[in-house]
Amino acid sequence: MKLSAFVVTAVLAVSSVNAALDAKIKAKGRAYYGNIIDQNTINIGQVTNILNTEFGAITAENSWKWDAIEPSRNNFNWGNADAIANWATSRGKLIRGHTLVWHSQLPGWVQNIGDRNTLTQVIQNHINQVAGRYRGRVYAWDVVNEVFEENGSFRNSVFYRVLGEEFIDLAFRTARSADANAKLYINDYNLDGPGPKIDALLALVGRLRGRGTPIDGIGSQGHLIVGQVGNVESQLKRMGDTGLDVAITELDIRIQRPVDSTKLAQQQRDYETVTKACLNVPQCVGITIWGVSDRHTWVDSTFPSFDSPLLWDDNYNRKSAYTGADTALN
């Protein structure tokens, strides 16, 4: 009996080491290790093979954003969004819905609304249509996205200009009504170090909860730079101390050009550090990497002096960065 138990334990240990990222993080009690897909990658076999084998949750990179789904008032384009939803659910993947209310990728007709009642109705209708369509299929919604400036003040969006802070309560309450069982998140970037932005977000979360507004989680995007990840764990802990779920929602770690072996080695250590940071914070439920291959990344156009932020290279080969994430999970 002892020998049999030893053999079983050894087999399980080997299986764990060889398992995919998602299986490994689930073995540690977390919900998922995820990634993104969209129309630019959904028909690329190398991408979908990696997503199928390594990742357990899917976020649509762009197809669920307001300008893509509702380009004119009450005119909803579901084709691309449905394709993502169907791809994920048919493969048993969790879905993170991204994003319901965001100042960017917002059509001009919304930007130009100046009337409180009109904007309230537009927000409610958009959330009811989108969250209602995918009700029961979505693990979590990024209900509001990027509401703060770096100095901790509210972003001067149409939502804040017209409705003030109450647009956030409105969005969360509408989302809860539209999809009662999904986790509801506030999501933002540059929450990876101390400063006025994370302070403002945590204060807002306190106010929302004080008003009874339904909120389940905080998403920290995690668009990081190689060699600058040392504060991630302490800030995740601050978010977790609210009692809400925490997730790293859009992780990439970009490298200043030119990319060399020294920087790639640092990137490996950084992916290990960030993955361990999530594992070390009990409220951290999962990590989403913002792209599969360095061939398809927003970094190329947004930060042209940077490159190579992901776990697979331009030719879909695993990088040492993958080993970093994998080592943390082992």
Short mmCIF file of C-alpha atoms in Angstrom, two decimals:
data_model
loop_
_atom_site.label_atom_id
_atom_site.label_comp_id
_atom_site.label_asym_id
_atom_site.label_seq_id
_atom_site.Cartn_x
_atom_site.Cartn_y
_atom_site.Cartn_z
CA MET A 1 0.00 0.00 0.00
CA LYS A 2 2.78 2.39 0.87
CA LEU A 3 4.52 1.67 -2.43
CA SER A 4 1.29 2.22 -4.37
CA ALA A 5 0.69 5.51 -2.61
CA PHE A 6 4.24 6.58 -3.38
CA VAL A 7 3.83 5.70 -7.05
CA VAL A 8 0.54 7.62 -7.28
CA THR A 9 2.11 10.63 -5.60
CA ALA A 10 5.07 10.51 -7.97
CA VAL A 11 2.82 10.27 -11.02
CA LEU A 12 0.72 13.19 -9.82
CA ALA A 13 3.86 15.25 -9.22
CA VAL A 14 5.13 14.57 -12.74
CA SER A 15 1.69 15.33 -14.19
CA SER A 16 1.58 18.62 -12.32
CA VAL A 17 4.97 19.70 -13.64
CA ASN A 18 3.91 18.88 -17.21
CA ALA A 19 0.44 20.43 -16.96
CA ALA A 20 -0.60 23.65 -18.61
CA LEU A 21 -0.52 27.02 -16.84
CA ASP A 22 -4.26 26.96 -16.22
CA ALA A 23 -4.25 23.48 -14.70
CA LYS A 24 -1.38 24.42 -12.43
CA ILE A 25 -2.98 27.58 -11.07
CA LYS A 26 -6.25 25.71 -10.50
CA ALA A 27 -4.31 23.08 -8.56
CA LYS A 28 -3.34 25.92 -6.24
CA GLY A 29 -6.98 26.84 -5.66
CA ARG A 30 -7.27 29.73 -8.12
CA ALA A 31 -9.90 30.15 -10.81
CA TYR A 32 -7.91 30.50 -14.05
CA TYR A 33 -4.82 31.48 -16.00
CA GLY A 34 -6.25 33.32 -18.99
CA ASN A 35 -5.52 35.12 -22.24
CA ILE A 36 -7.19 37.12 -25.02
CA ILE A 37 -8.53 36.40 -28.47
CA ASP A 38 -10.20 38.48 -31.17
CA GLN A 39 -10.87 38.60 -34.89
CA ASN A 40 -7.19 39.15 -35.67
CA THR A 41 -6.19 35.88 -33.98
CA ILE A 42 -9.25 33.61 -33.81
CA ASN A 43 -8.36 31.92 -37.13
CA ILE A 44 -4.63 31.52 -36.47
CA GLY A 45 -4.03 27.88 -35.61
CA GLN A 46 -0.86 28.48 -33.60
CA VAL A 47 -2.72 30.94 -31.37
CA THR A 48 -5.82 28.83 -30.84
CA ASN A 49 -3.77 25.70 -30.17
CA ILE A 50 -1.90 27.51 -27.40
CA LEU A 51 -5.13 28.94 -25.98
CA ASN A 52 -6.75 25.51 -26.01
CA THR A 53 -3.89 23.81 -24.20
CA GLU A 54 -2.54 26.44 -21.82
CA PHE A 55 -5.33 28.81 -20.81
CA GLY A 56 -8.67 28.44 -19.06
CA ALA A 57 -10.21 31.90 -19.44
CA ILE A 58 -10.75 34.18 -22.42
CA THR A 59 -11.17 37.94 -22.75
CA ALA A 60 -12.13 39.59 -26.03
CA GLU A 61 -9.39 42.10 -26.78
CA ASN A 62 -11.67 44.58 -28.58
CA SER A 63 -14.90 42.99 -29.83
CA TRP A 64 -16.89 43.55 -26.64
CA LYS A 65 -16.06 47.24 -26.34
CA TRP A 66 -18.74 49.87 -26.87
CA ASP A 67 -17.68 51.13 -30.30
CA ALA A 68 -17.60 47.58 -31.65
CA ILE A 69 -20.95 46.47 -30.21
CA GLU A 70 -23.12 49.63 -30.33
CA PRO A 71 -21.65 52.01 -32.93
CA SER A 72 -24.89 53.99 -33.13
CA ARG A 73 -27.67 54.25 -30.59
CA ASN A 74 -29.53 50.98 -30.13
CA ASN A 75 -27.83 49.52 -33.21
CA PHE A 76 -26.04 46.44 -31.92
CA ASN A 77 -23.46 44.48 -33.91
CA TRP A 78 -23.14 41.04 -32.32
CA GLY A 79 -21.24 39.08 -34.96
CA ASN A 80 -17.68 39.37 -33.68
CA ALA A 81 -18.70 39.40 -30.02
CA ASP A 82 -20.78 36.25 -30.48
CA ALA A 83 -17.89 34.57 -32.27
CA ILE A 84 -15.67 35.11 -29.22
CA ALA A 85 -18.35 33.94 -26.81
CA ASN A 86 -19.08 30.83 -28.85
CA TRP A 87 -15.40 30.00 -29.28
CA ALA A 88 -14.82 30.19 -25.53
CA THR A 89 -17.92 28.39 -24.31
CA SER A 90 -17.59 25.58 -26.85
CA ARG A 91 -14.14 24.86 -25.39
CA GLY A 92 -15.15 25.12 -21.76
CA LYS A 93 -13.29 28.38 -21.12
CA LEU A 94 -14.34 30.97 -18.58
CA ILE A 95 -15.13 34.37 -20.10
CA ARG A 96 -14.14 37.76 -18.69
CA GLY A 97 -16.45 40.39 -20.21
CA HIS A 98 -14.44 43.47 -21.16
CA THR A 99 -15.70 46.17 -20.86
CA LEU A 100 -19.12 47.70 -20.23
CA VAL A 101 -18.38 51.38 -19.46
CA TRP A 102 -15.11 52.92 -20.61
CA HIS A 103 -14.19 56.40 -21.86
CA SER A 104 -12.04 55.01 -24.69
CA GLN A 105 -13.16 53.17 -27.83
CA LEU A 106 -16.44 54.96 -27.21
CA PRO A 107 -18.49 56.10 -30.22
CA GLY A 108 -18.97 59.80 -30.82
CA TRP A 109 -22.72 59.66 -30.30
CA VAL A 110 -22.12 58.70 -26.65
CA GLN A 111 -19.32 61.25 -26.21
CA ASN A 112 -21.69 64.01 -27.32
CA ILE A 113 -24.50 63.34 -24.81
CA GLY A 114 -24.95 66.23 -22.39
CA ASP A 115 -28.26 65.36 -20.74
CA ARG A 116 -28.34 63.36 -17.47
CA ASN A 117 -31.51 61.44 -18.23
CA THR A 118 -30.39 60.54 -21.74
CA LEU A 119 -26.98 59.31 -20.61
CA THR A 120 -28.52 57.33 -17.76
CA GLN A 121 -30.87 55.58 -20.19
CA VAL A 122 -28.04 54.95 -22.67
CA ILE A 123 -25.80 53.36 -20.02
CA GLN A 124 -28.64 51.20 -18.72
CA ASN A 125 -29.66 50.07 -22.18
CA HIS A 126 -26.10 49.26 -23.25
CA ILE A 127 -25.37 47.21 -20.13
CA ASN A 128 -28.74 45.46 -20.21
CA GLN A 129 -28.28 44.51 -23.86
CA VAL A 130 -24.66 43.34 -23.56
CA ALA A 131 -24.67 41.71 -20.14
CA GLY A 132 -28.15 40.38 -20.77
CA ARG A 133 -27.13 38.73 -24.03
CA TYR A 134 -24.31 36.83 -22.36
CA ARG A 135 -26.03 36.28 -19.02
CA GLY A 136 -24.93 33.03 -17.45
CA ARG A 137 -21.96 32.63 -19.81
CA VAL A 138 -19.63 35.21 -18.28
CA TYR A 139 -17.49 34.59 -15.20
CA ALA A 140 -16.76 38.28 -14.56
CA TRP A 141 -17.47 41.68 -16.08
CA ASP A 142 -15.15 44.68 -16.12
CA VAL A 143 -18.10 46.94 -15.39
CA VAL A 144 -16.21 50.23 -15.32
CA ASN A 145 -12.73 50.66 -16.71
CA GLU A 146 -10.02 53.28 -16.10
CA VAL A 147 -12.00 55.92 -14.21
CA PHE A 148 -8.97 57.63 -12.61
CA GLU A 149 -6.15 59.87 -13.78
CA GLU A 150 -2.65 59.26 -12.46
CA ASN A 151 -3.07 61.97 -9.80
CA GLY A 152 -6.11 60.23 -8.35
CA SER A 153 -8.71 62.60 -9.79
CA PHE A 154 -11.63 61.27 -11.79
CA ARG A 155 -11.02 61.07 -15.51
CA ASN A 156 -12.84 63.80 -17.45
CA SER A 157 -15.05 61.36 -19.35
CA VAL A 158 -18.54 62.07 -20.63
CA PHE A 159 -19.79 59.76 -17.89
CA TYR A 160 -18.17 61.75 -15.09
CA ARG A 161 -18.90 65.17 -16.63
CA VAL A 162 -22.60 64.49 -16.92
CA LEU A 163 -23.33 62.15 -14.00
CA GLY A 164 -20.46 62.54 -11.57
CA GLU A 165 -19.38 59.57 -9.46
CA GLU A 166 -22.88 58.13 -9.53
CA PHE A 167 -22.29 56.78 -13.06
CA ILE A 168 -20.21 54.07 -11.40
CA ASP A 169 -22.99 53.05 -9.02
CA LEU A 170 -25.43 53.12 -11.93
CA ALA A 171 -23.22 50.83 -14.01
CA PHE A 172 -22.70 48.28 -11.23
CA ARG A 173 -26.34 48.18 -10.19
CA THR A 174 -27.46 47.76 -13.81
CA ALA A 175 -24.88 45.02 -14.39
CA ARG A 176 -26.03 43.12 -11.29
CA SER A 177 -29.61 43.27 -12.50
CA ALA A 178 -28.65 42.17 -16.02
CA ASP A 179 -26.35 39.27 -15.01
CA ALA A 180 -26.98 38.40 -11.38
CA ASN A 181 -24.38 35.63 -11.02
CA ALA A 182 -21.34 37.17 -12.72
CA LYS A 183 -18.53 38.74 -10.70
CA LEU A 184 -18.50 42.53 -11.10
CA TYR A 185 -15.12 44.27 -11.31
CA ILE A 186 -13.67 47.74 -11.42
CA ASN A 187 -10.56 47.65 -13.63
CA ASP A 188 -7.63 50.06 -14.02
CA TYR A 189 -3.93 50.30 -14.89
CA ASN A 190 -0.91 51.58 -12.96
CA LEU A 191 -2.14 50.04 -9.74
CA ASP A 192 1.18 48.19 -9.52
CA GLY A 193 2.90 50.66 -7.20
CA PRO A 194 1.96 53.02 -4.37
CA GLY A 195 0.55 56.43 -5.25
CA PRO A 196 -2.55 58.57 -5.59
CA LYS A 197 -4.20 56.42 -8.25
CA ILE A 198 -4.47 53.23 -6.20
CA ASP A 199 -5.30 55.30 -3.12
CA ALA A 200 -8.21 56.90 -4.98
CA LEU A 201 -9.44 53.56 -6.30
CA LEU A 202 -9.41 51.94 -2.87
CA ALA A 203 -11.24 54.94 -1.40
CA LEU A 204 -13.86 54.67 -4.16
CA VAL A 205 -14.32 50.96 -3.45
CA GLY A 206 -14.96 51.85 0.18
CA ARG A 207 -17.60 54.39 -0.80
CA LEU A 208 -19.29 52.01 -3.22
CA ARG A 209 -19.54 49.31 -0.57
CA GLY A 210 -20.76 51.85 1.96
CA ARG A 211 -23.62 52.71 -0.40
CA GLY A 212 -24.46 49.05 -0.94
CA THR A 213 -23.38 49.15 -4.58
CA PRO A 214 -22.69 45.59 -5.78
CA ILE A 215 -18.99 45.09 -6.51
CA ASP A 216 -17.08 41.81 -6.30
CA GLY A 217 -13.58 42.50 -7.53
CA ILE A 218 -10.73 44.80 -8.44
CA GLY A 219 -8.83 44.26 -11.69
CA SER A 220 -5.22 45.41 -11.85
CA GLN A 221 -4.24 45.43 -15.51
CA GLY A 222 -0.51 44.89 -15.09
CA HIS A 223 0.96 46.52 -18.20
CA LEU A 224 4.50 46.39 -16.81
CA ILE A 225 8.07 47.15 -17.82
CA VAL A 226 10.91 44.67 -17.40
CA GLY A 227 12.77 45.20 -14.16
CA GLN A 228 9.94 47.26 -12.60
CA VAL A 229 7.64 44.71 -10.99
CA GLY A 230 8.80 44.76 -7.38
CA ASN A 231 5.74 46.48 -5.91
CA VAL A 232 3.10 44.26 -7.51
CA GLU A 233 2.57 41.93 -4.56
CA SER A 234 2.26 44.66 -1.93
CA GLN A 235 -0.34 46.50 -4.02
CA LEU A 236 -2.31 43.32 -4.75
CA LYS A 237 -2.38 42.76 -1.00
CA ARG A 238 -3.79 46.26 -0.46
CA MET A 239 -6.54 45.49 -2.95
CA GLY A 240 -7.17 42.10 -1.36
CA ASP A 241 -7.45 43.72 2.06
CA THR A 242 -10.73 45.24 0.88
CA GLY A 243 -12.18 41.73 1.05
CA LEU A 244 -12.96 41.77 -2.67
CA ASP A 245 -11.60 39.37 -5.25
CA VAL A 246 -8.50 40.61 -7.05
CA ALA A 247 -7.30 39.69 -10.53
CA ILE A 248 -4.40 40.62 -12.77
CA THR A 249 -6.44 41.30 -15.87
CA GLU A 250 -4.14 42.39 -18.75
CA LEU A 251 -0.61 41.26 -17.95
CA ASP A 252 2.30 41.98 -20.27
CA ILE A 253 5.89 42.89 -19.40
CA ARG A 254 7.47 44.91 -22.20
CA ILE A 255 11.18 45.22 -22.95
CA GLN A 256 12.96 48.40 -24.04
CA ARG A 257 14.50 47.92 -27.49
CA PRO A 258 16.93 46.44 -28.37
CA VAL A 259 15.87 43.11 -26.88
CA ASP A 260 18.80 40.97 -25.72
CA SER A 261 19.43 37.85 -23.65
CA THR A 262 19.99 39.81 -20.45
CA LYS A 263 16.62 41.57 -20.76
CA LEU A 264 14.86 38.31 -21.64
CA ALA A 265 16.36 36.70 -18.54
CA GLN A 266 15.04 39.57 -16.45
CA GLN A 267 11.63 39.18 -18.09
CA GLN A 268 11.64 35.52 -17.05
CA ARG A 269 12.29 36.53 -13.44
CA ASP A 270 9.60 39.20 -13.67
CA TYR A 271 6.92 36.80 -14.90
CA GLU A 272 7.86 34.47 -12.05
CA THR A 273 7.63 37.37 -9.57
CA VAL A 274 4.22 38.55 -10.79
CA THR A 275 2.73 35.06 -10.90
CA LYS A 276 4.02 34.38 -7.39
CA ALA A 277 2.57 37.70 -6.27
CA CYS A 278 -0.90 36.51 -7.23
CA LEU A 279 -0.34 33.16 -5.50
CA ASN A 280 0.84 34.94 -2.34
CA VAL A 281 -2.36 37.03 -2.08
CA PRO A 282 -5.28 34.78 -1.12
CA GLN A 283 -7.86 37.05 -2.78
CA CYS A 284 -6.09 36.90 -6.17
CA VAL A 285 -8.27 34.59 -8.25
CA GLY A 286 -6.38 34.58 -11.53
CA ILE A 287 -4.14 36.11 -14.16
CA THR A 288 -4.92 37.07 -17.75
CA ILE A 289 -1.99 37.56 -20.13
CA TRP A 290 -2.76 40.29 -22.71
CA GLY A 291 -1.84 38.28 -25.78
CA VAL A 292 -0.35 34.96 -26.80
CA SER A 293 2.48 35.84 -29.18
CA ASP A 294 4.76 38.85 -29.51
CA ARG A 295 3.57 38.89 -33.14
CA HIS A 296 0.16 40.20 -32.02
CA THR A 297 0.48 42.78 -29.25
CA TRP A 298 -0.84 46.27 -28.68
CA VAL A 299 2.63 47.18 -27.37
CA ASP A 300 4.05 47.41 -30.91
CA SER A 301 1.82 50.33 -31.88
CA THR A 302 1.36 51.97 -28.48
CA PHE A 303 4.96 51.78 -27.22
CA PRO A 304 7.12 51.55 -30.38
CA SER A 305 10.36 51.78 -28.41
CA PHE A 306 9.40 48.57 -26.59
CA ASP A 307 8.97 44.98 -27.76
CA SER A 308 8.50 41.32 -26.79
CA PRO A 309 6.05 41.55 -23.86
CA LEU A 310 4.50 38.07 -23.94
CA LEU A 311 5.22 34.38 -23.27
CA TRP A 312 5.60 33.23 -26.90
CA ASP A 313 7.79 34.91 -29.51
CA ASP A 314 6.90 36.12 -33.01
CA ASN A 315 7.15 32.54 -34.29
CA TYR A 316 4.95 31.08 -31.53
CA ASN A 317 7.88 29.52 -29.68
CA ARG A 318 7.85 29.50 -25.89
CA LYS A 319 10.15 32.13 -24.43
CA SER A 320 12.02 32.03 -21.17
CA ALA A 321 9.18 34.27 -19.90
CA TYR A 322 6.94 31.19 -20.05
CA THR A 323 9.42 29.33 -17.90
CA GLY A 324 9.18 32.16 -15.35
CA ALA A 325 5.40 31.86 -15.04
CA ASP A 326 5.62 28.07 -15.07
CA THR A 327 8.30 28.00 -12.36
CA ALA A 328 6.11 30.08 -10.05
CA LEU A 329 3.21 27.66 -10.55
CA ASN A 330 5.40 24.63 -9.87
#
